[in-house]
mmCIF file of C-alpha atoms in Angstrom:
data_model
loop_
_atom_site.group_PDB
_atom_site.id
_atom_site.type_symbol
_atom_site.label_atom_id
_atom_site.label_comp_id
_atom_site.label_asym_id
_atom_site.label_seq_id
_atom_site.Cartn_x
_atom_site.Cartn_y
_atom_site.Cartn_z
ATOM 1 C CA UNK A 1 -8.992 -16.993 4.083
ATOM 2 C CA UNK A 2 -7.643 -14.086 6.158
ATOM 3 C CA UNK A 3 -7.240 -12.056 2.850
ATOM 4 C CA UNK A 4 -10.752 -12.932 1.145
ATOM 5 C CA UNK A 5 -12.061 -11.779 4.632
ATOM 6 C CA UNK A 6 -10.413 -8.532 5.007
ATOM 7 C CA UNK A 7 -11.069 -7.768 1.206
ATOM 8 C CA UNK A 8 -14.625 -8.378 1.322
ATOM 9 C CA UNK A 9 -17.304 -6.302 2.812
ATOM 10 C CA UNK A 10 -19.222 -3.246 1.745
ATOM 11 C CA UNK A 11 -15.861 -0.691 1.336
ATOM 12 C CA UNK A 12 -14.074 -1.718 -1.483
ATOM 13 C CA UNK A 13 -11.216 1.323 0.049
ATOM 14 C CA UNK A 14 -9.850 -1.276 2.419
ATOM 15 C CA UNK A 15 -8.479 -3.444 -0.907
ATOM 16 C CA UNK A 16 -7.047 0.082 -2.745
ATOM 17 C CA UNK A 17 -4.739 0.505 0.719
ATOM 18 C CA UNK A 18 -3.754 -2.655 0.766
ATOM 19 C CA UNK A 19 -2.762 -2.378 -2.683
ATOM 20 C CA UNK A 20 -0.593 0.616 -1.777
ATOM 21 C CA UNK A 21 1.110 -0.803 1.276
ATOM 22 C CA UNK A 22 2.255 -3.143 -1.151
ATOM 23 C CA UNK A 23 3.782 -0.443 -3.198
ATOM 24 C CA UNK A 24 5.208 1.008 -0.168
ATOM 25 C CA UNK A 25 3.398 3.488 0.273
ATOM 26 C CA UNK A 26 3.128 6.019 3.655
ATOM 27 C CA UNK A 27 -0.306 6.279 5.183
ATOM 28 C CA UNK A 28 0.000 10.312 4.039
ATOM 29 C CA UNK A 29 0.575 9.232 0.584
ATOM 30 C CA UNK A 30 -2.465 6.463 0.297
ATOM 31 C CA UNK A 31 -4.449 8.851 2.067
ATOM 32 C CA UNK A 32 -3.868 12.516 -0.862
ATOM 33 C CA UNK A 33 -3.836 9.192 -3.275
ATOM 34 C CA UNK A 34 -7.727 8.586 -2.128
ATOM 35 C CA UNK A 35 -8.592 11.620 -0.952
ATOM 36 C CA UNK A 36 -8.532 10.631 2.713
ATOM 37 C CA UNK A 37 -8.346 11.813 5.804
ATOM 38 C CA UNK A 38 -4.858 10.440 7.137
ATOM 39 C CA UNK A 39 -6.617 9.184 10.465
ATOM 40 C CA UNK A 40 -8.906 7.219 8.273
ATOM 41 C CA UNK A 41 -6.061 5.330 6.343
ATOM 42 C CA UNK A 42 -4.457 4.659 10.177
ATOM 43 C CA UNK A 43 -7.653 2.943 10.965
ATOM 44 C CA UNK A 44 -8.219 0.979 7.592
ATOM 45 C CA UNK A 45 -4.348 -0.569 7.782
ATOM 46 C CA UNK A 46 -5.287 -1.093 11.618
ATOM 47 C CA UNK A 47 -8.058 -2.901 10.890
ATOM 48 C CA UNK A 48 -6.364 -4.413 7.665
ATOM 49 C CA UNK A 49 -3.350 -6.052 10.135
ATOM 50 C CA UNK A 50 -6.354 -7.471 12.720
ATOM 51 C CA UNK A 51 -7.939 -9.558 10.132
ATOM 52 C CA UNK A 52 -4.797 -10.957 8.652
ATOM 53 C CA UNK A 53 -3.298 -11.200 12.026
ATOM 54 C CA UNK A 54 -0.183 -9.619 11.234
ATOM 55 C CA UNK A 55 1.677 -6.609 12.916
ATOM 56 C CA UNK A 56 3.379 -4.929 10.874
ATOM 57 C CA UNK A 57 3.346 -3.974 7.041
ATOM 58 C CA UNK A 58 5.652 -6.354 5.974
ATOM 59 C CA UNK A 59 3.794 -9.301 7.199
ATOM 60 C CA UNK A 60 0.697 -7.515 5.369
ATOM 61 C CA UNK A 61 2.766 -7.493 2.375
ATOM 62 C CA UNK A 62 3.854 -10.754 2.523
ATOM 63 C CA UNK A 63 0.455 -12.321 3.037
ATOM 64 C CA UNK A 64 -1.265 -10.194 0.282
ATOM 65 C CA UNK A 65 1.657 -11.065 -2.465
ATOM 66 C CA UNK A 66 1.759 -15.021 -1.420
ATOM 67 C CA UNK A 67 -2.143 -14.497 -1.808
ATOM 68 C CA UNK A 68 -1.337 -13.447 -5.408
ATOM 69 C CA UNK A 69 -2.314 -9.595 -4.594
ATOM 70 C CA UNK A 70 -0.116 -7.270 -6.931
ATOM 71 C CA UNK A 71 0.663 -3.861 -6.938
ATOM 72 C CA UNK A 72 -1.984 -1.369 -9.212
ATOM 73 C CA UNK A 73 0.043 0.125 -12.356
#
């Protein structure tokens, strides 16, 4: 559930940074990758760790990949 929650919603940016945590990926690189500002990325995988309750990007990685998310590529 905490996955299909923070996945779903109107921004479909918040599933393209999760994607790129999970390729290890720095917030400066996910945010040139989207064209983002890097504050904006900070606030998406802030708001990414609250609704899967996690605290770091490990545990984010973890829950995406046993949740059958895969890296893009």
């Amino acid at each position: 559930p905490g996955l299909r929650r923070c996945l779903s919603g109107a921004d479909p940016t918040r599933g393209d940074i999760l994607r790129l945590l999970a390729e290890h990926r720095t917030n400066p690189e996910i945010a040139a990758q989207l064209s983002l500002a890097p504050k904006t990325v900070r606030n998406h995988v802030s708001n990414i760790f609250n609704k899967l309750q996690v605290a770091t990007r490990a545990e984010a990685i973890t829950r995406a990949r046993d949740a059958g998310l895969r890296p893009s590529g």
